[in-house]
CSV table of C-alpha atoms in Angstrom, one decimal:
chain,number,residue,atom,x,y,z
D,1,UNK,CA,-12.7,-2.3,21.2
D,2,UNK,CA,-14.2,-4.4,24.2
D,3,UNK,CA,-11.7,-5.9,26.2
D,4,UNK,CA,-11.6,-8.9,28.0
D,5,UNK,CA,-10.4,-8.1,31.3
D,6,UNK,CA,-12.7,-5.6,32.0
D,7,UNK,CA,-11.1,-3.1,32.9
D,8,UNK,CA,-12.3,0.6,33.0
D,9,UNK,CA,-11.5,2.9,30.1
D,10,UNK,CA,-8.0,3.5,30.6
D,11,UNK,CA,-5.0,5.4,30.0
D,12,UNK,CA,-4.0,1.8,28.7
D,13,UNK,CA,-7.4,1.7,26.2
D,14,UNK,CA,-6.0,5.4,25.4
D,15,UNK,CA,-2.7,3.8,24.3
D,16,UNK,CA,-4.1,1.4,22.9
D,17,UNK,CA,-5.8,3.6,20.4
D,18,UNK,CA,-3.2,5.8,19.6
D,19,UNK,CA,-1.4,2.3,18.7
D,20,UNK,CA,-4.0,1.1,16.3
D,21,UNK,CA,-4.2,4.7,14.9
D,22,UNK,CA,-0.4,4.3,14.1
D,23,UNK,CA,-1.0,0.8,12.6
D,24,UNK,CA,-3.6,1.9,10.7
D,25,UNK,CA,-2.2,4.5,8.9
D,26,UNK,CA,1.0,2.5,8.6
D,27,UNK,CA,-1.0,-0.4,7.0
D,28,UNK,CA,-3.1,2.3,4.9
D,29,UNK,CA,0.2,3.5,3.4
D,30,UNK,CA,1.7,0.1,2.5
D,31,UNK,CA,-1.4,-0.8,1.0
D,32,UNK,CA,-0.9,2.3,-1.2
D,33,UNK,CA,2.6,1.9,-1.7
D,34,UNK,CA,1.9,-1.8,-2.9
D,35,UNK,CA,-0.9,-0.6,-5.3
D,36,UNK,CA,1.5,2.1,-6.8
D,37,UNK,CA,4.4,-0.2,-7.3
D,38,UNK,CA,2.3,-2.7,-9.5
D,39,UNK,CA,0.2,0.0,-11.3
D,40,UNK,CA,4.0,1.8,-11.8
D,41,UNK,CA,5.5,-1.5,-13.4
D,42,UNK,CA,2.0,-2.7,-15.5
D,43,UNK,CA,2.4,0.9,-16.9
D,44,UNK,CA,6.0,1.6,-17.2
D,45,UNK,CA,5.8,4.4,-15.2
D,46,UNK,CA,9.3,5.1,-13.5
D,47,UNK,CA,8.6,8.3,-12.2
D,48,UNK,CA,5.7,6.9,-10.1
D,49,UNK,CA,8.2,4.0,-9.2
D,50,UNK,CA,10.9,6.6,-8.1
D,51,UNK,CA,7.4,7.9,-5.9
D,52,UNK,CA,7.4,4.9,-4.2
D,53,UNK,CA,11.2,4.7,-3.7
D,54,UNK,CA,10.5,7.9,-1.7
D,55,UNK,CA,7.8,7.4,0.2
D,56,UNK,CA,8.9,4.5,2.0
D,57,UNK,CA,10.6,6.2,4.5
D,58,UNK,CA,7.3,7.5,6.0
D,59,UNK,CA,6.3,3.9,6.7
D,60,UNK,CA,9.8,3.1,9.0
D,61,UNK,CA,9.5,6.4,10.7
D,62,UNK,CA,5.8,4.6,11.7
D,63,UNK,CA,7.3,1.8,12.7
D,64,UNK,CA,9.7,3.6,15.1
D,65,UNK,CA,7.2,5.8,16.7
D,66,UNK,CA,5.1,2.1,17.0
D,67,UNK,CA,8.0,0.6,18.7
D,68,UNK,CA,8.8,3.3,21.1
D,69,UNK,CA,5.2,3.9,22.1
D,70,UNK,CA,5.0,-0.3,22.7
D,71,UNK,CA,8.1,0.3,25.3
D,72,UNK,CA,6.5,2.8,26.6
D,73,UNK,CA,3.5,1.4,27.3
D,74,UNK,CA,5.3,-1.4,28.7
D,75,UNK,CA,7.3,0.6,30.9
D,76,UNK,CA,4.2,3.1,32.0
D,77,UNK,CA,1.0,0.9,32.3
D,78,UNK,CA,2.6,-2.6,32.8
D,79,UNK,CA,0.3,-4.5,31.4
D,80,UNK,CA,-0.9,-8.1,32.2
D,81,UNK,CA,-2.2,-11.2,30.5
D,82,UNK,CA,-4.4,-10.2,27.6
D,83,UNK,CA,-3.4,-6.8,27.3
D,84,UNK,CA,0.6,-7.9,27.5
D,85,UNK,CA,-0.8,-10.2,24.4
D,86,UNK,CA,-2.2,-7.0,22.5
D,87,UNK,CA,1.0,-4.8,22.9
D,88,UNK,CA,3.2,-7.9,21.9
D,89,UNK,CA,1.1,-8.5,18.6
D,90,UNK,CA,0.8,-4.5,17.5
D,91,UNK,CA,4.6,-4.6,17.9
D,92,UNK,CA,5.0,-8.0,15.1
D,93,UNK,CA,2.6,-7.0,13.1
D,94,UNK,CA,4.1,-2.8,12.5
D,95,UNK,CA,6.7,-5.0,11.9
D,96,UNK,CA,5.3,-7.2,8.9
D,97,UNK,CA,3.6,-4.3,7.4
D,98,UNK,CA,7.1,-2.3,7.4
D,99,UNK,CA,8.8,-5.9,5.9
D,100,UNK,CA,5.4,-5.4,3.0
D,101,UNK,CA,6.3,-1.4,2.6
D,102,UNK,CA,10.2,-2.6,1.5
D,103,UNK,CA,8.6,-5.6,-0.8
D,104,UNK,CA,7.0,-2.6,-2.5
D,105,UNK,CA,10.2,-0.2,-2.6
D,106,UNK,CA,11.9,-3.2,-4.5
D,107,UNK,CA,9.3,-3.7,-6.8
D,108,UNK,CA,9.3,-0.1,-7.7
D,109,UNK,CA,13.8,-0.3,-7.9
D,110,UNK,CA,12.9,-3.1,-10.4
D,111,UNK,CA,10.5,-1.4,-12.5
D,112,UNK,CA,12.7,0.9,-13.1
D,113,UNK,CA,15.5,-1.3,-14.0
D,114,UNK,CA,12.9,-3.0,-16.1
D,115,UNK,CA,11.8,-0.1,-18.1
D,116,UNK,CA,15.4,0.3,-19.4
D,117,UNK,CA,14.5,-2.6,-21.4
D,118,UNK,CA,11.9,-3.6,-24.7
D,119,UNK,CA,8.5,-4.5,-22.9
D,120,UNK,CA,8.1,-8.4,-22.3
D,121,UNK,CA,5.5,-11.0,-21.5
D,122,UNK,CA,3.3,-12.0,-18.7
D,123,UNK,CA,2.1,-8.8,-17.1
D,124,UNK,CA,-1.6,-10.4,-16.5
D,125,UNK,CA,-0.7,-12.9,-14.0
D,126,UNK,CA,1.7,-10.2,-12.6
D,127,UNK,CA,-1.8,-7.8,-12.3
D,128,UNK,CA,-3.9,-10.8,-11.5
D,129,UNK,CA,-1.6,-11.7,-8.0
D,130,UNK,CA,-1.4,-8.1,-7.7
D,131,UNK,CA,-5.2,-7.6,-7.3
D,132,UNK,CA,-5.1,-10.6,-4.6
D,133,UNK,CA,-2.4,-9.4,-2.5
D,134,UNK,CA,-4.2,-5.7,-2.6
D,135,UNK,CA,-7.6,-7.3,-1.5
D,136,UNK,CA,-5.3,-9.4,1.1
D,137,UNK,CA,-3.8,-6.5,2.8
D,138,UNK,CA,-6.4,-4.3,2.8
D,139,UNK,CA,-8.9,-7.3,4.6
D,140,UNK,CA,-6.0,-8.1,7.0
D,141,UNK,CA,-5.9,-4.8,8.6
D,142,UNK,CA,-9.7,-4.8,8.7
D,143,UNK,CA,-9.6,-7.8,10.5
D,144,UNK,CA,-7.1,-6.4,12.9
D,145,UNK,CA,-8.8,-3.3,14.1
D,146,UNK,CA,-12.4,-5.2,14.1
D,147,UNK,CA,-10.5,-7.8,15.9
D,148,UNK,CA,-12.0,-10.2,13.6
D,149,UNK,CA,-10.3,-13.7,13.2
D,150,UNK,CA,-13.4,-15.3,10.6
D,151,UNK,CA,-11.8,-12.3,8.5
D,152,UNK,CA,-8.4,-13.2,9.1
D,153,UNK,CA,-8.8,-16.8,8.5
D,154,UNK,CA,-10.3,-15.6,5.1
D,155,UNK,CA,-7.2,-14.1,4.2
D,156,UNK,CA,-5.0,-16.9,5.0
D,157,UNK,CA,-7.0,-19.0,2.4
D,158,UNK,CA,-6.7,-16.8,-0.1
D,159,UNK,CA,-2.5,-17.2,0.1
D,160,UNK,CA,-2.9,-20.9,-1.8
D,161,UNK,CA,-4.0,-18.8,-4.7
D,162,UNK,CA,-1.0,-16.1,-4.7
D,163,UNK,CA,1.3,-19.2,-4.2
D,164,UNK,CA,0.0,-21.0,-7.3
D,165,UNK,CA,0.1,-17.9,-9.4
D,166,UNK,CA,3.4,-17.5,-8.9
D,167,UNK,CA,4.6,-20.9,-9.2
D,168,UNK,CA,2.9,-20.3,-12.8
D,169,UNK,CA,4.6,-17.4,-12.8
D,170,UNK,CA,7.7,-18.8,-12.4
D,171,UNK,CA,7.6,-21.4,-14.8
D,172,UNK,CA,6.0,-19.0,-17.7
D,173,UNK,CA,9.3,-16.6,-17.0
D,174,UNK,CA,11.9,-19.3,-17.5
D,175,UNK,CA,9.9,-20.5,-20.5
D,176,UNK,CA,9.8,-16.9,-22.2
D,177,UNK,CA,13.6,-16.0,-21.0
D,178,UNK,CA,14.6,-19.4,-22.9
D,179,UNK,CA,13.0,-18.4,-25.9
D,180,UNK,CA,14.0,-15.2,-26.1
D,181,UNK,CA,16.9,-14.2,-24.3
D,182,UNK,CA,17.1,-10.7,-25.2
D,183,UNK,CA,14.1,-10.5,-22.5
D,184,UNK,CA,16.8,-11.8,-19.5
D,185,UNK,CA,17.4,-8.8,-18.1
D,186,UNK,CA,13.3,-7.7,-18.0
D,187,UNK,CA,11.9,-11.2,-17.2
D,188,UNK,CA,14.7,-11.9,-14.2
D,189,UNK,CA,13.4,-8.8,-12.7
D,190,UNK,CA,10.0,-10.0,-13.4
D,191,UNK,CA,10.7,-13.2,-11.5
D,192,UNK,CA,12.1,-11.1,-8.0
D,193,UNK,CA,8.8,-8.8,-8.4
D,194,UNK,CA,6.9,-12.0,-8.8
D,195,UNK,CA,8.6,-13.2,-5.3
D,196,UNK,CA,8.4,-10.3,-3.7
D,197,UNK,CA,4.8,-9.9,-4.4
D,198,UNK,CA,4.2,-13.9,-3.1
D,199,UNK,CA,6.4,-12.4,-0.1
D,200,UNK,CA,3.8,-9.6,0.4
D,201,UNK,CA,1.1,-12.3,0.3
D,202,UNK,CA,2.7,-14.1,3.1
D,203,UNK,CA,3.6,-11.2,5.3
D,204,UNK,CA,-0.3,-10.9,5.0
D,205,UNK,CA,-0.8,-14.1,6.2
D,206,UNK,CA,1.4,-13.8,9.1
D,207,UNK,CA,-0.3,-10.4,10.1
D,208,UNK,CA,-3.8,-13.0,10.1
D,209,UNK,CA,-2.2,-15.6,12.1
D,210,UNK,CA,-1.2,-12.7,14.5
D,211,UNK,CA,-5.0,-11.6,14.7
D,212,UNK,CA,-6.1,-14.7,15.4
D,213,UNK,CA,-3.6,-15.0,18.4
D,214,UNK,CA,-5.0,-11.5,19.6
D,215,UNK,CA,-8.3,-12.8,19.3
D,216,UNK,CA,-7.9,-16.3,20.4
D,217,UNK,CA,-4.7,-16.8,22.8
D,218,UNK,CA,-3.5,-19.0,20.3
D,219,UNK,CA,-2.3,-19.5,16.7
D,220,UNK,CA,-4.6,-21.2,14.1
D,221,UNK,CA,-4.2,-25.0,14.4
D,222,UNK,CA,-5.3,-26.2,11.1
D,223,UNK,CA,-1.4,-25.4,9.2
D,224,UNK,CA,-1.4,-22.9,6.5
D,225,UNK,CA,-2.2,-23.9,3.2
D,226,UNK,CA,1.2,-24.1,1.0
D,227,UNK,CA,1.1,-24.2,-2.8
D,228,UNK,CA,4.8,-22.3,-3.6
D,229,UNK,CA,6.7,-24.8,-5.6
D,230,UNK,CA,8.1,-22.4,-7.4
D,231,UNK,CA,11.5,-22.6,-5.3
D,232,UNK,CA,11.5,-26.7,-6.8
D,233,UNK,CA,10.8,-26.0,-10.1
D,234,UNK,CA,13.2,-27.2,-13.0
D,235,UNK,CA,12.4,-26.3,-16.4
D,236,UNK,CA,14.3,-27.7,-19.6
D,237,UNK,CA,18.2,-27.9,-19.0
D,238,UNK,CA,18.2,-31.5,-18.5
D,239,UNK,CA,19.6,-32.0,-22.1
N,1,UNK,CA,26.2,-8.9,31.9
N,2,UNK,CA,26.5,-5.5,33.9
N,3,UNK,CA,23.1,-3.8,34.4
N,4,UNK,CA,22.9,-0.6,34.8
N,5,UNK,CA,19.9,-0.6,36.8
N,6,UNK,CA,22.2,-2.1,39.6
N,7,UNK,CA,19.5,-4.4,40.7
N,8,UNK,CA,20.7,-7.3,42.1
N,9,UNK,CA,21.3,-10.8,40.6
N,10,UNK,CA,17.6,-11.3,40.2
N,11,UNK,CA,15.0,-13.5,39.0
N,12,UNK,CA,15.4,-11.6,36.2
N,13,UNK,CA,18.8,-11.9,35.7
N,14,UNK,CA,18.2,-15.8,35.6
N,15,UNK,CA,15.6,-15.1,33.1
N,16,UNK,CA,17.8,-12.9,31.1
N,17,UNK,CA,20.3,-15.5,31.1
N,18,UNK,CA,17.9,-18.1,30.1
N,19,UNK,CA,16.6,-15.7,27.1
N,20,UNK,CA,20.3,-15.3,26.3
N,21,UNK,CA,20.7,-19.0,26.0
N,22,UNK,CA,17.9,-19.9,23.7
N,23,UNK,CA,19.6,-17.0,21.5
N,24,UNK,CA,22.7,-18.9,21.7
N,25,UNK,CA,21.4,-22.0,20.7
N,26,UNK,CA,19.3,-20.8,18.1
N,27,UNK,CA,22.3,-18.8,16.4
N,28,UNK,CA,24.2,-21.2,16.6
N,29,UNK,CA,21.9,-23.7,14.8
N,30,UNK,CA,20.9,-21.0,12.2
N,31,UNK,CA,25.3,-20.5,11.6
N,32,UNK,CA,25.1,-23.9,11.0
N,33,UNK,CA,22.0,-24.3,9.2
N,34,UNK,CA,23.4,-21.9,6.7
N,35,UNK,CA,27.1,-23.2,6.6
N,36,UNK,CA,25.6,-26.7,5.4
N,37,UNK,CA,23.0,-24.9,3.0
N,38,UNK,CA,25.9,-23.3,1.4
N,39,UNK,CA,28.4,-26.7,1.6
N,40,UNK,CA,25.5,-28.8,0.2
N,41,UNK,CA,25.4,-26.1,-2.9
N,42,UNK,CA,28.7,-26.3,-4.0
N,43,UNK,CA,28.8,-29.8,-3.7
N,44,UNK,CA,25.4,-30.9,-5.5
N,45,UNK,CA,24.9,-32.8,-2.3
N,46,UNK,CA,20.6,-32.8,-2.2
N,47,UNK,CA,20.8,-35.0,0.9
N,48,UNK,CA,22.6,-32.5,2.8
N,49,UNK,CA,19.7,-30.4,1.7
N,50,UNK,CA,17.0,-31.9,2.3
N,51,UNK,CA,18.7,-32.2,6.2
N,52,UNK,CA,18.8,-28.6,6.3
N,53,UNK,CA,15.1,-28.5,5.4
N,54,UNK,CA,14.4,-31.1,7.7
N,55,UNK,CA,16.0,-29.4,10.6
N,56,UNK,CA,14.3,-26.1,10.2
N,57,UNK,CA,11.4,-26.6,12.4
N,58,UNK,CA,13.9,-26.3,15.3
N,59,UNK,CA,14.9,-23.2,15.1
N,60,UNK,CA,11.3,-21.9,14.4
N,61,UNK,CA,10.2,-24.1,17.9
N,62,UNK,CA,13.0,-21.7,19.5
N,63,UNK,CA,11.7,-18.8,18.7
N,64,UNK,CA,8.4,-19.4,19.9
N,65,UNK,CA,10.2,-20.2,23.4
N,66,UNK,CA,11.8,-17.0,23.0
N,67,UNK,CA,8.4,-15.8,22.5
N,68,UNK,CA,7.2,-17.2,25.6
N,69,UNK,CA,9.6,-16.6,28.0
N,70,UNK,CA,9.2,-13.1,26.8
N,71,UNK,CA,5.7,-12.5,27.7
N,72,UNK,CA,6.3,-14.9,31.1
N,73,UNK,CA,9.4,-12.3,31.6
N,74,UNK,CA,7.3,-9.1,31.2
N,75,UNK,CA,4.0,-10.2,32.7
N,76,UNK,CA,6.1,-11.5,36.0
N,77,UNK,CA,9.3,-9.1,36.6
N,78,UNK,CA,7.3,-6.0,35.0
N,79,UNK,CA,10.6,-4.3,33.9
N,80,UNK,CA,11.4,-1.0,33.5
N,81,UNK,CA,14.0,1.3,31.1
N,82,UNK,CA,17.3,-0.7,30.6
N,83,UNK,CA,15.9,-4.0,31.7
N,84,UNK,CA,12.7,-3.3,29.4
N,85,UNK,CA,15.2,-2.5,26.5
N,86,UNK,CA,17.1,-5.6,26.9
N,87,UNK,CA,13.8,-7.6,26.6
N,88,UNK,CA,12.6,-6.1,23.7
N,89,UNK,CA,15.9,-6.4,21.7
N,90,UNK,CA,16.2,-10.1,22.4
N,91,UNK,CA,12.7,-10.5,20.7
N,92,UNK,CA,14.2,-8.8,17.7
N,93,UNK,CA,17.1,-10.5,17.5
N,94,UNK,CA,15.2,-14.1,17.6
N,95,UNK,CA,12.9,-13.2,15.1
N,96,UNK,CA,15.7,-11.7,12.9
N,97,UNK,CA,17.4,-15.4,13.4
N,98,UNK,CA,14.3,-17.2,12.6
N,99,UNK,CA,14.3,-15.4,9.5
N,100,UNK,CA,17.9,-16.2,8.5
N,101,UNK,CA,17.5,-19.9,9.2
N,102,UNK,CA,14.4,-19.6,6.2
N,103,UNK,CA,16.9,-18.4,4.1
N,104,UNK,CA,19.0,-21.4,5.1
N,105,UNK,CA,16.2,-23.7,4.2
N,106,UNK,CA,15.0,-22.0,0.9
N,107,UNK,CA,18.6,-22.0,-0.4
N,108,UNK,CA,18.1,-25.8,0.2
N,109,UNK,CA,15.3,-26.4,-1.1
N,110,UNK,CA,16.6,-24.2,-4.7
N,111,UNK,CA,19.9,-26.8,-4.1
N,112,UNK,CA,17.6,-29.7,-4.5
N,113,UNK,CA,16.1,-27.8,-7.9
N,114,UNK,CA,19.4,-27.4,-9.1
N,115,UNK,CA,21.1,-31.1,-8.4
N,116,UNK,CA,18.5,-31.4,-11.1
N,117,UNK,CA,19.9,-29.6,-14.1
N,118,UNK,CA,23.9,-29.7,-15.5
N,119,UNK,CA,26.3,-28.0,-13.4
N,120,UNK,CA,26.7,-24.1,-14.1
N,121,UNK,CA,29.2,-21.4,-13.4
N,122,UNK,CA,30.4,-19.1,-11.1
N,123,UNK,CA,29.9,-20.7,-7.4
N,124,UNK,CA,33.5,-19.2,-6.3
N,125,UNK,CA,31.6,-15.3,-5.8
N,126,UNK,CA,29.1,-17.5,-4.2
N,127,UNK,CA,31.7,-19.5,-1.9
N,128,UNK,CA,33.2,-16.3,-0.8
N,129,UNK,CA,29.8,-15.0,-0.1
N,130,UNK,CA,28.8,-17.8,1.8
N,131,UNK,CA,32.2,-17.2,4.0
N,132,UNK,CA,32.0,-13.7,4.6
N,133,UNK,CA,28.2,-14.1,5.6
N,134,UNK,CA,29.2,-17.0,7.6
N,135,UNK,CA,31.7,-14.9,9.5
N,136,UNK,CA,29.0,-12.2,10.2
N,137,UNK,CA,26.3,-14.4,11.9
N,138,UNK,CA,29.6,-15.7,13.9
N,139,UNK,CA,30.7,-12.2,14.8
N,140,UNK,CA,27.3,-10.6,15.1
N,141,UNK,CA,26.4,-13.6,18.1
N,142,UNK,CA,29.4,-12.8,20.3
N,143,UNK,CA,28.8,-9.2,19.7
N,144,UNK,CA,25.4,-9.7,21.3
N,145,UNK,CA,26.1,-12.6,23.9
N,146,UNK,CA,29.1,-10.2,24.7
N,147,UNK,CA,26.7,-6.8,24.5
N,148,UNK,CA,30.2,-5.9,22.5
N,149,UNK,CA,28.8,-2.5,19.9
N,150,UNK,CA,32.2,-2.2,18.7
N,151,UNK,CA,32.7,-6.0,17.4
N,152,UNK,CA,28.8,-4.9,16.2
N,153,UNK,CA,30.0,-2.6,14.0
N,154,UNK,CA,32.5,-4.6,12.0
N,155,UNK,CA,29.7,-6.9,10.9
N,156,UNK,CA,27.9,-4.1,10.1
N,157,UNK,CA,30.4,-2.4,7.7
N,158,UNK,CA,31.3,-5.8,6.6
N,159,UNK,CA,28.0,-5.8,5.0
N,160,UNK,CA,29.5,-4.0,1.9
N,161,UNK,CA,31.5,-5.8,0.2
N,162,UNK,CA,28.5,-8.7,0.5
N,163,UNK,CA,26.3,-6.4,-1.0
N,164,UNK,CA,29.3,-5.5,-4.2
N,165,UNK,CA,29.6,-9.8,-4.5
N,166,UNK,CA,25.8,-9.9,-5.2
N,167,UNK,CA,25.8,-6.9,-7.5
N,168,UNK,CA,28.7,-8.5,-9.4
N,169,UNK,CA,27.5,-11.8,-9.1
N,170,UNK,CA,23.7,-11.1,-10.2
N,171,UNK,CA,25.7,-9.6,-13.9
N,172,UNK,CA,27.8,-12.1,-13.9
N,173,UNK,CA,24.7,-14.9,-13.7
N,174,UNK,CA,22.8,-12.6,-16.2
N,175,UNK,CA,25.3,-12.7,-18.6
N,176,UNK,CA,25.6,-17.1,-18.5
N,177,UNK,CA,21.9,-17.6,-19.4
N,178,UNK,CA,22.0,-15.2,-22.2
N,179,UNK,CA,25.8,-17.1,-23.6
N,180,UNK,CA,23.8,-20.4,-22.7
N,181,UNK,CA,19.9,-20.5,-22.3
N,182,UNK,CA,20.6,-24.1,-21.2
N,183,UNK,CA,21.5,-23.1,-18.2
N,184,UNK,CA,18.6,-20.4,-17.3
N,185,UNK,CA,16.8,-22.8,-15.0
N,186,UNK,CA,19.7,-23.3,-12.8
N,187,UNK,CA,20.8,-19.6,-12.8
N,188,UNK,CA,17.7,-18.5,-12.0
N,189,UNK,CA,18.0,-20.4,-8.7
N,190,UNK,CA,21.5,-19.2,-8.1
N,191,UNK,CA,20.1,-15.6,-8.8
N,192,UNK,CA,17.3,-16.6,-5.9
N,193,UNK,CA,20.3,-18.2,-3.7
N,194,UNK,CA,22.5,-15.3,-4.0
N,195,UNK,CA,19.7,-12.8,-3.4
N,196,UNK,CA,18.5,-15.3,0.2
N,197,UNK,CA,22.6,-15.0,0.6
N,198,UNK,CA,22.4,-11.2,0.4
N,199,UNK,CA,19.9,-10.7,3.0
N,200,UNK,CA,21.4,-12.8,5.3
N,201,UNK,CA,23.8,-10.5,5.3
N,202,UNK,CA,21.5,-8.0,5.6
N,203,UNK,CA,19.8,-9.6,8.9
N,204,UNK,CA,23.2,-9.9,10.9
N,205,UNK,CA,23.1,-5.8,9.5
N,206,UNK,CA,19.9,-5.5,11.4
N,207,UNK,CA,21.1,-7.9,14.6
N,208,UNK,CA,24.4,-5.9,14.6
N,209,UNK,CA,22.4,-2.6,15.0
N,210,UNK,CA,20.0,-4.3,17.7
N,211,UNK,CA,23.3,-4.7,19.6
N,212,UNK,CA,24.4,-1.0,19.1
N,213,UNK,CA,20.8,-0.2,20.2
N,214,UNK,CA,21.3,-2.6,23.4
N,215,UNK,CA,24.8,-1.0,24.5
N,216,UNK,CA,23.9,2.5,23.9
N,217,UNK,CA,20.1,3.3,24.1
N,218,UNK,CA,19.9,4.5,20.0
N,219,UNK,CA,20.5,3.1,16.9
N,220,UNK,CA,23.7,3.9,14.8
N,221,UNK,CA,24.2,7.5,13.9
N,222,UNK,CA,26.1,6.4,10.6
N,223,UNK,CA,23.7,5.3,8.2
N,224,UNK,CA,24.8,2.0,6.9
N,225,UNK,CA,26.8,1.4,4.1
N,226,UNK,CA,25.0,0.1,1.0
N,227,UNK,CA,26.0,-1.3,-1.9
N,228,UNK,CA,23.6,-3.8,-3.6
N,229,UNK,CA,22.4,-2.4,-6.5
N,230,UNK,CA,21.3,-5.7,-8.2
N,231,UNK,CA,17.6,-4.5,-8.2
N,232,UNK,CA,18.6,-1.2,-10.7
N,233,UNK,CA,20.8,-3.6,-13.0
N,234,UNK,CA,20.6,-4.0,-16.5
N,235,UNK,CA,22.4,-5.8,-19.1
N,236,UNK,CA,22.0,-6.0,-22.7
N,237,UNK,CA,18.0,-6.5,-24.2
N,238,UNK,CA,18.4,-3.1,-25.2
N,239,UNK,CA,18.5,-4.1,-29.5
């Protein structure tokens, strides 16, 4: 990766590498996690759920060995300006992609709550935000080690579309729990995976607007498109 | 605060101070921020929460001072171990605030949703919730202001019984929509508040551990006691 201030390669460019190597095996894995989880609940699979539920650990014992090689590359090549701004933003985004590595381990504790119970509804729109979030993460972390914020930026667009499938979401759950509400117990876990896949979605996001800080000094100025309504939606009740 | 570096008071002991103040304030607006997200619940007051909504902003402007004066602190005092430690902690603890006052605002905006529908249930489990996750971001801000680990660890085990009031609470919502599908719109946004109450808790878990890490130099030995099991729970749909 060129760097802007020039120096010489570095025992800090050395760091600097090991550090992406960390994140990009830490995103690698949460990207996998995440794919298992939804391909776990789509087929009812709770032995490749409890997978998941196991494997998450891997991705915080990244996230420590990020965080104490950041403070120590603080401490050891006390870094300046642009390079301070490169150590700050590997640190928050290990962070997001450990916060996208739990969103998964849920998922999977919910699928196999949910396979306890008689199959239900809407598993395409489930599959269809699933497929977006994949592609999401997997472009973000491109865009990070490319250092690429016309990437990133792509990514950030392609939230609105997560946001709206789950507000659909939302609203086709509580429409199929009040129709049939033997499916409750299935569809209200459907509604938390549903979140916590929109969740995923923005953690992306904020791992974009992180790049384009890295690559820009600054954060994007046009504000992120928002289409969640899903936390204002009413349906029926009003009788 | 006693540094074990010995240093004397120092530039970056006013910094440090300054850091610890916008920690203060921001607490102390996200304790509030969640007290009145929680009040304007139980009393179906949607003006209250649309001021909680409103006031958001503020604590997300603090943390990028945080952010700043973090970067200005490393790039001009270039600290090392204990000092470097501190740094990084406040960081974590900010963000970790930030992140509690969005919970703040999204039980507000599911308050509006729900001033909408009839008036449901079981809002005492979620009052006494509300007070013993109030109590924690309290506790967990003197602990750090303080650098007090042992005051740290009563938030942290006071995480339990939050997590056994959602568990209980997420059956006992389960069971209202399937006596009264009337009333699944409005659970389903208590299930959501009680779930953003829950990991509240969970964040004053994380700041409370940030503090062990600050007084001692490694996290917790004990692992942390856990008790929400809403995502594994099941009830009835099984005819």
């Amino acid at each position: 990766m060129p760097s802007e201030s020039n120096h010489i390669v570095s025992a800090f460019d050395e760091d600097l590498r090991q550090m992406d190597n960390f994140i990009a095996e830490m995103g690698g894995l949460a990207e996998h996690q995440f794919a298992d989880s939804i391909k776990a609940l789509i087929a009812r699979d709770s032995e490749l759920a409890e997978r998941v539920i196991g494997n998450d650990h891997r991705i915080d014992e990244l996230e420590h060995l990020v965080d104490a090689h950041t403070i120590s590359m603080l401490a050891l090549r006390q870094p300046m300006a642009d390079d301070l701004r490169v150590v700050i933003t590997a640190l928050r985004i290990a962070s997001l992609i450990e916060r996208i590595g739990d969103y998964a381990k849920n998922i999977s504790k919910r699928t196999v709550a949910i396979t306890q119970t008689p199959p239900v509804g809407p598993s395409r729109t489930i599959s269809r935000m699933g497929v977006v979030v994949q592609g999401m993460i997997k472009t973000v972390l491109d865009a990070y080690l490319q250092r690429d914020a016309d990437l990133a930026e792509d990514v950030r667009q392609r939230d609105e579309e997560v946001d709206a499938l789950h507000t659909s979401l939302f609203r086709e759950l509580l429409t199929y729990m009040m129709e049939d509400p033997r499916s409750i117990s299935a569809c209200t876990h459907l509604l938390f995976v549903a979140k916590n896949i929109e969740r995923i979605g923005d953690h992306a996001t904020n791992i974009a607007e992180n790049v384009h800080f890295l690559v820009h000094g600054k954060l994007p100025e046009e504000p992120r498109p928002k289409g969640d309504e899903s936390s204002y939606t009413v349906i029926g009740g009003d009788d």
